[in-house]
mmCIF file of C-alpha atoms in Angstrom:
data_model
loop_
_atom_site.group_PDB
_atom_site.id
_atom_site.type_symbol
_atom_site.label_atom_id
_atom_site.label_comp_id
_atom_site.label_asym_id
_atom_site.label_seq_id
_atom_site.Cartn_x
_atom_site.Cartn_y
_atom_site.Cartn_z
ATOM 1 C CA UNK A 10 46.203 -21.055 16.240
ATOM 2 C CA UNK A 11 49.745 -20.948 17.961
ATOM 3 C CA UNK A 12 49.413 -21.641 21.510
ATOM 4 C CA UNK A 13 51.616 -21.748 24.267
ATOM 5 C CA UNK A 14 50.893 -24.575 27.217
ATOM 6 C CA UNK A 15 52.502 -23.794 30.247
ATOM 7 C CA UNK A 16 52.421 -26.273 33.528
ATOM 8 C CA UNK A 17 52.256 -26.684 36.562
ATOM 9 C CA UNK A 18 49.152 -24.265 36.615
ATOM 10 C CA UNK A 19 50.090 -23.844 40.410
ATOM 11 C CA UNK A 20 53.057 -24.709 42.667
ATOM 12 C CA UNK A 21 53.643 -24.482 46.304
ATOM 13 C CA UNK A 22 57.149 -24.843 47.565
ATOM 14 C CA UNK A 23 58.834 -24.906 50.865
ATOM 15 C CA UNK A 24 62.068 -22.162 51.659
ATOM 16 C CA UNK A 25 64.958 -23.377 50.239
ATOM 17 C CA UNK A 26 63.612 -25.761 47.458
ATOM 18 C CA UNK A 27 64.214 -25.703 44.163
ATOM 19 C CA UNK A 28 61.713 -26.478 41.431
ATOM 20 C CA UNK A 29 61.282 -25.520 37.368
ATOM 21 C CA UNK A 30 58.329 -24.389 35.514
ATOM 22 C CA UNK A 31 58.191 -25.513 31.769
ATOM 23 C CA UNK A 32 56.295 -23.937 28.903
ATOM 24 C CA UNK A 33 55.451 -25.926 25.266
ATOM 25 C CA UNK A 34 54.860 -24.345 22.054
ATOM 26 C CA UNK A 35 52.818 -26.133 19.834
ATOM 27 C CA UNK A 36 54.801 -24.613 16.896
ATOM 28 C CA UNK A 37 58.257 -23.385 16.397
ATOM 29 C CA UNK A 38 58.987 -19.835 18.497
ATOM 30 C CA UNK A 39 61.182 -16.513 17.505
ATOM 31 C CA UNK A 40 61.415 -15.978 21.453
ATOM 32 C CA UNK A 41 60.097 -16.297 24.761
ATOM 33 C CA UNK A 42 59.850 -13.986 27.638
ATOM 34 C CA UNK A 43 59.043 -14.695 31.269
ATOM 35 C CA UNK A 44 57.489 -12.618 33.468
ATOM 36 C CA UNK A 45 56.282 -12.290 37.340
ATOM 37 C CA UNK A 46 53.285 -10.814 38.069
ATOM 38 C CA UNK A 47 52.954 -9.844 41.795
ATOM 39 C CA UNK A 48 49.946 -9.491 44.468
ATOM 40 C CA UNK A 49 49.092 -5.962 43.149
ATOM 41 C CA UNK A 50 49.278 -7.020 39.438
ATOM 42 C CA UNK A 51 52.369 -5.591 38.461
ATOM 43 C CA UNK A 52 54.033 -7.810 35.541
ATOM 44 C CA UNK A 53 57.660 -7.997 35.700
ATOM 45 C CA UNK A 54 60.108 -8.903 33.040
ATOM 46 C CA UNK A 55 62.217 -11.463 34.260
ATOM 47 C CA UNK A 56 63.919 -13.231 30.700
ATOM 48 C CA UNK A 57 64.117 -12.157 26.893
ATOM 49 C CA UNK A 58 65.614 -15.183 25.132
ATOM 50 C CA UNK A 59 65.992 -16.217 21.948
ATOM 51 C CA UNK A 60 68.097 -18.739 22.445
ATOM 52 C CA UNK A 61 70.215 -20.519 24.909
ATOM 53 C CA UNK A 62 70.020 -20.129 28.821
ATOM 54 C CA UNK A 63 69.908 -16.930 31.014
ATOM 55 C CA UNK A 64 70.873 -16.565 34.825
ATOM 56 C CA UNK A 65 69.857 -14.342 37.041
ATOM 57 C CA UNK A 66 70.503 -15.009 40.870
ATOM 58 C CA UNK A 67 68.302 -17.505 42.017
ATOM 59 C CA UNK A 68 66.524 -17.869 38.591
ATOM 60 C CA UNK A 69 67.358 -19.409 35.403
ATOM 61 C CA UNK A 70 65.774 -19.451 32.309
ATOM 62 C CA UNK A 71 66.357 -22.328 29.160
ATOM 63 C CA UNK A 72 65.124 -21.643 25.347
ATOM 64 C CA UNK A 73 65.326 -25.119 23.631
ATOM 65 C CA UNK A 74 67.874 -23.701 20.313
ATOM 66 C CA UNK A 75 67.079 -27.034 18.544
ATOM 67 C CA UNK A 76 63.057 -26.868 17.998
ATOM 68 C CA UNK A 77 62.455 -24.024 19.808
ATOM 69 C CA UNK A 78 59.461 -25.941 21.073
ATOM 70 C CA UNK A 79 59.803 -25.236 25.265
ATOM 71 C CA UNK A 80 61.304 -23.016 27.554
ATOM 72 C CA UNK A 81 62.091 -23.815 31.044
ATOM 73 C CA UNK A 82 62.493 -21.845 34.238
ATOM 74 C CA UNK A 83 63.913 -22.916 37.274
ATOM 75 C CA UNK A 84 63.919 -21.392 40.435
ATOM 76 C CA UNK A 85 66.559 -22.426 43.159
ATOM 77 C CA UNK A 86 66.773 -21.848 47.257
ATOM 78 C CA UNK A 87 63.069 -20.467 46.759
ATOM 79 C CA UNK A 88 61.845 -17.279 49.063
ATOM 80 C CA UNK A 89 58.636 -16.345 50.071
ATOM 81 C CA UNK A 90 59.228 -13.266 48.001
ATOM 82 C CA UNK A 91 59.024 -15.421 44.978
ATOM 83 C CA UNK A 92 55.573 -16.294 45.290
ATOM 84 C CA UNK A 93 53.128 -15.141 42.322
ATOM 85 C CA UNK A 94 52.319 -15.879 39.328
ATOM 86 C CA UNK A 95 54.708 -16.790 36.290
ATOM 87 C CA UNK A 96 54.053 -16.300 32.888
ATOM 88 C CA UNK A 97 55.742 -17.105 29.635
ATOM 89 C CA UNK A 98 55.303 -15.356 26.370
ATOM 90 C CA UNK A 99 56.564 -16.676 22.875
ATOM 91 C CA UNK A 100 57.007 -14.716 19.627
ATOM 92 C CA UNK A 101 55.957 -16.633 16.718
ATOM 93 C CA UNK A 102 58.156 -14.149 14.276
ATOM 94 C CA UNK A 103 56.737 -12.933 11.008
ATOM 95 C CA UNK A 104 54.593 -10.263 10.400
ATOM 96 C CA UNK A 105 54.781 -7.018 12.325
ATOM 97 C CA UNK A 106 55.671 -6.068 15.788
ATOM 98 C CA UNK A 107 56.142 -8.228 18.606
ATOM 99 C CA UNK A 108 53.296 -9.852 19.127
ATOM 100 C CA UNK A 109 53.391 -12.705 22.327
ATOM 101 C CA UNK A 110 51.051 -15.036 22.951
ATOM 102 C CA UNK A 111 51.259 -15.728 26.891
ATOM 103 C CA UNK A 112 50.445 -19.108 28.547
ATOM 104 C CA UNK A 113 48.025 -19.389 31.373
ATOM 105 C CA UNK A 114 50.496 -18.820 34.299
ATOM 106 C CA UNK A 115 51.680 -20.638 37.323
ATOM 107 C CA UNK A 116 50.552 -19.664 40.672
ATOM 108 C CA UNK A 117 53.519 -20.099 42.646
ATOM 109 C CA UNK A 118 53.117 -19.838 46.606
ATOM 110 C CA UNK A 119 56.522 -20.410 48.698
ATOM 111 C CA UNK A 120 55.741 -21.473 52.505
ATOM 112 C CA UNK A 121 58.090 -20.846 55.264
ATOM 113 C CA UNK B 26 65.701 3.638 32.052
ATOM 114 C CA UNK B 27 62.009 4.715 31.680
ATOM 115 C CA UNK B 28 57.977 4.268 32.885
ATOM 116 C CA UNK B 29 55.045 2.705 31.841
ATOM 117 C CA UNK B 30 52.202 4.945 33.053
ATOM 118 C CA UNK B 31 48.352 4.032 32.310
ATOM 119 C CA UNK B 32 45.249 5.685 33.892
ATOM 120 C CA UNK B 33 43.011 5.699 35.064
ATOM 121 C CA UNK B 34 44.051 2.179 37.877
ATOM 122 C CA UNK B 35 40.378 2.054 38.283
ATOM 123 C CA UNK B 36 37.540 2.091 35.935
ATOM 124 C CA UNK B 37 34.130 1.469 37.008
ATOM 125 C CA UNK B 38 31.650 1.851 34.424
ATOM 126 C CA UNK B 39 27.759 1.442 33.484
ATOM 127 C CA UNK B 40 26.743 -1.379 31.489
ATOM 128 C CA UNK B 41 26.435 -0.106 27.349
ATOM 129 C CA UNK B 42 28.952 3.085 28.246
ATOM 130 C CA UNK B 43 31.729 3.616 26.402
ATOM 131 C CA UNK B 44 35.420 3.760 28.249
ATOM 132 C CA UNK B 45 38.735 5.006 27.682
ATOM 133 C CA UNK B 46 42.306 3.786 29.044
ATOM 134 C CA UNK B 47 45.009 5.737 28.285
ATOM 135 C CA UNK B 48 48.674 4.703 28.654
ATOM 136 C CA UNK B 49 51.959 6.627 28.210
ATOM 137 C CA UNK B 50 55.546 5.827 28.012
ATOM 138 C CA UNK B 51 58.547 7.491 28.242
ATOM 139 C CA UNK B 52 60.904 5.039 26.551
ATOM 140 C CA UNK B 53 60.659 6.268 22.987
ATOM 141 C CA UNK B 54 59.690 2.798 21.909
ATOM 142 C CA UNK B 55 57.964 2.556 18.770
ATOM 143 C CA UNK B 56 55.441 0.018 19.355
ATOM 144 C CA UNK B 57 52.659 -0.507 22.124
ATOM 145 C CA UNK B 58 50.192 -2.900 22.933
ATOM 146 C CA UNK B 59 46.793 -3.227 24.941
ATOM 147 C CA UNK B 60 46.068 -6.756 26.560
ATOM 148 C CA UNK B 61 43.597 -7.519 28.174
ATOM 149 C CA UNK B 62 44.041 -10.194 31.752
ATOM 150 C CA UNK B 63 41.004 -12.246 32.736
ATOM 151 C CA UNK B 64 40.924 -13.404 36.759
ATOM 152 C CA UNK B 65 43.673 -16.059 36.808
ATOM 153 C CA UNK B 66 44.420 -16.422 32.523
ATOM 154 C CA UNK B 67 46.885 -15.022 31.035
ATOM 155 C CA UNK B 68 47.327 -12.006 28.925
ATOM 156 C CA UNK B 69 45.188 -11.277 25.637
ATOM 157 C CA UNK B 70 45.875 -9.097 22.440
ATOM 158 C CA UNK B 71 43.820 -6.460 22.070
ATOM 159 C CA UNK B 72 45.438 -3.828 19.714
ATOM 160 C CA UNK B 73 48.834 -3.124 18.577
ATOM 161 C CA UNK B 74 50.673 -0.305 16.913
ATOM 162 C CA UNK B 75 54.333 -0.060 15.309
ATOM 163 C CA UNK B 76 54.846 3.411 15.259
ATOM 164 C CA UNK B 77 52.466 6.938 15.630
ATOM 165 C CA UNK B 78 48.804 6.526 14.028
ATOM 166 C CA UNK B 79 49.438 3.141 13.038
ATOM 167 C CA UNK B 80 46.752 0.413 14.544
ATOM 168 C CA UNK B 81 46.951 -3.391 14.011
ATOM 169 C CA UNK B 82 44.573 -5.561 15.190
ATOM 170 C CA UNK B 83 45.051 -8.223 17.973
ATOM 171 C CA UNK B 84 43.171 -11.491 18.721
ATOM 172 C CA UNK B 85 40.533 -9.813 21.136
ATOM 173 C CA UNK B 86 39.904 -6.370 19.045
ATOM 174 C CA UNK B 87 36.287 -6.976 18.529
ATOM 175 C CA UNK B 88 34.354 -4.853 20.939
ATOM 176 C CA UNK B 89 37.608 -1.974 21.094
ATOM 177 C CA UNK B 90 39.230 0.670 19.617
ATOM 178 C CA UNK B 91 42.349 1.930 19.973
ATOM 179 C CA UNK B 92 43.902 5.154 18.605
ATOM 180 C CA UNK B 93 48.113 5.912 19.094
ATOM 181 C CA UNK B 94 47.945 9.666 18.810
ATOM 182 C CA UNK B 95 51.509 10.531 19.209
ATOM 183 C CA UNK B 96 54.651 7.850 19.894
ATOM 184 C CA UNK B 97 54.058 7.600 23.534
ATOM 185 C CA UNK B 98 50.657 7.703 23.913
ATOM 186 C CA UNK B 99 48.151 4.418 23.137
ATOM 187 C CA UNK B 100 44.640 4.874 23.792
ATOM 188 C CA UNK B 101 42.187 2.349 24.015
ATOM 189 C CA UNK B 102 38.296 2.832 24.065
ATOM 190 C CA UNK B 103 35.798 -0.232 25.071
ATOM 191 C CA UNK B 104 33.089 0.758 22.884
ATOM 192 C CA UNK B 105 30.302 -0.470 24.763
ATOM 193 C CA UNK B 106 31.026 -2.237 28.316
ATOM 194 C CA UNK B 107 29.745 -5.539 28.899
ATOM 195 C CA UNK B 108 28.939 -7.095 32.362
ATOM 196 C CA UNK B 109 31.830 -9.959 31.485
ATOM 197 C CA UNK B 110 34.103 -6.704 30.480
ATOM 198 C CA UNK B 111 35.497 -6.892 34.324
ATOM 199 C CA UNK B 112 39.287 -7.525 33.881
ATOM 200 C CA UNK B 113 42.901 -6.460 34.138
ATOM 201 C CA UNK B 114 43.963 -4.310 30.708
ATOM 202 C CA UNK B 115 47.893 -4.008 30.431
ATOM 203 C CA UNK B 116 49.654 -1.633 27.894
ATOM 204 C CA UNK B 117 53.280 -2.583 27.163
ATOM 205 C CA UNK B 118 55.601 -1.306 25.247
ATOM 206 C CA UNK B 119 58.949 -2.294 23.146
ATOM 207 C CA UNK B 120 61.511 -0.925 20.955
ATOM 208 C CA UNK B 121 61.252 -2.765 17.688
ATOM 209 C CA UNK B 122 65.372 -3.072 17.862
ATOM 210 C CA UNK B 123 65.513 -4.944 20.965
ATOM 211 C CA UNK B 124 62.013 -7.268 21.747
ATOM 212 C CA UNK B 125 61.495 -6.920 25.225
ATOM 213 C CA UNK B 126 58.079 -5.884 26.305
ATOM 214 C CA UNK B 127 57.329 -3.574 29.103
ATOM 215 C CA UNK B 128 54.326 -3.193 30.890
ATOM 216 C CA UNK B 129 52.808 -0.648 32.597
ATOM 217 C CA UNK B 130 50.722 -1.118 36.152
ATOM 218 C CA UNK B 131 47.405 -1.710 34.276
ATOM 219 C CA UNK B 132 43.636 -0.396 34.533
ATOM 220 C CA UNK B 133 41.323 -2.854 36.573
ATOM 221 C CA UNK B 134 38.289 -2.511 35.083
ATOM 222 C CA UNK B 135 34.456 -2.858 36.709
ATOM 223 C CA UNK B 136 31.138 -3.047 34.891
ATOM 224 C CA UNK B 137 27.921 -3.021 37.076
#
């Protein structure tokens, strides 16, 4: 089926570094989402694309428009309040609803 | 703006008993989703529904059911808990005009 590879699988950073996480689709996406999910397990909506880049503060998030094979998200001057684990989500399309299928997350730890 | 709520946050249960999750928002969204989180994976379709007493099925439905008894309300019953049934489940929610997903806190489930 569809499935969505997403790397690193974990990531430590120092403050003030930047760094990117990437996801591949092994077939063409609607969408992708990113999300943070925190100590406590809250998920967090961080992105809705469907195409194009988004910027939010630190964080910036890149749909590939051509393929629509990968998404990227990079984080920049990274804070210890950043640490946790990243997901991305992509929307095949078709059917009914929105139905994501989520990678396997990076575990991202930011040291002082 | 509006809340995801889901209850109970903990669930411990006897193996072969059947459990219930319940989740309620107050967006108005018409659709809703059940996934289900194993330690460090991501997230897993259970169930889905579009709109009040509809149910679709996700990739992990065997072994659930789910019922939507009004628009912001999803239920979802594990028919008969497992030992390996010891996970995170997550309800989100979106509005099928915009595609965002929202999730609520989740229900951390325990079987002994």
């Amino acid at each position: 089926g569809d499935q969505v590879e997403q790397s690193p699988s974990a990531l430590s950073l120092h403050e003030g570094t930047d760094s990117a996480l990437r996801c591949n689709f092994t077939t063409t996406m609607r969408s992708v989402q990113w999300f943070r999910q925190n100590s406590r397990g809250s998920l967090i909506s961080l992105f809705y694309l469907a195409s194009g880049t988004k910027e939010n503060g630190r964080l910036k998030s890149a749909f590939d428009s051509k393929e629509r094979r990968y998404s990227t998200l990079h984080i920049r001057d990274a804070q210890l309040e950043d640490s946790g684990t990243y997901f991305c989500a992509a929307e095949a399309g078709g059917g009914s609803g929105n139905k994501l299928i989520f990678g396997t997350g990076t575990l991202l730890s930011v040291k002082p | 703006g509006g809340i995801i709520t889901q209850t109970p946050k903990f669930l411990i249960g006897q193996e072969g008993q059947k459990l219930t999750l319940k989740c309620q928002q107050n967006f108005n969204h018409d659709t809703m989703y059940w996934y289900r989180q194993d330690s460090g994976k991501g997230l897993r379709l259970i169930y889905y529904s579009i709109t009040e007493n509809d149910l679709q099925k996700g990739d992990l439905s065997e072994g659930y059911d789910a019922s939507r008894e009004k628009k912001s309300s999803f239920s979802l019953t594990v028919t008969s808990a497992q030992k390996n049934e010891m996970a995170v489940f997550l309800c989100a929610s979106s509005d099928t005009n915009q595609d965002t997903q929202y999730f609520g806190p989740g229900t951390r489930l325990l079987v002994l």
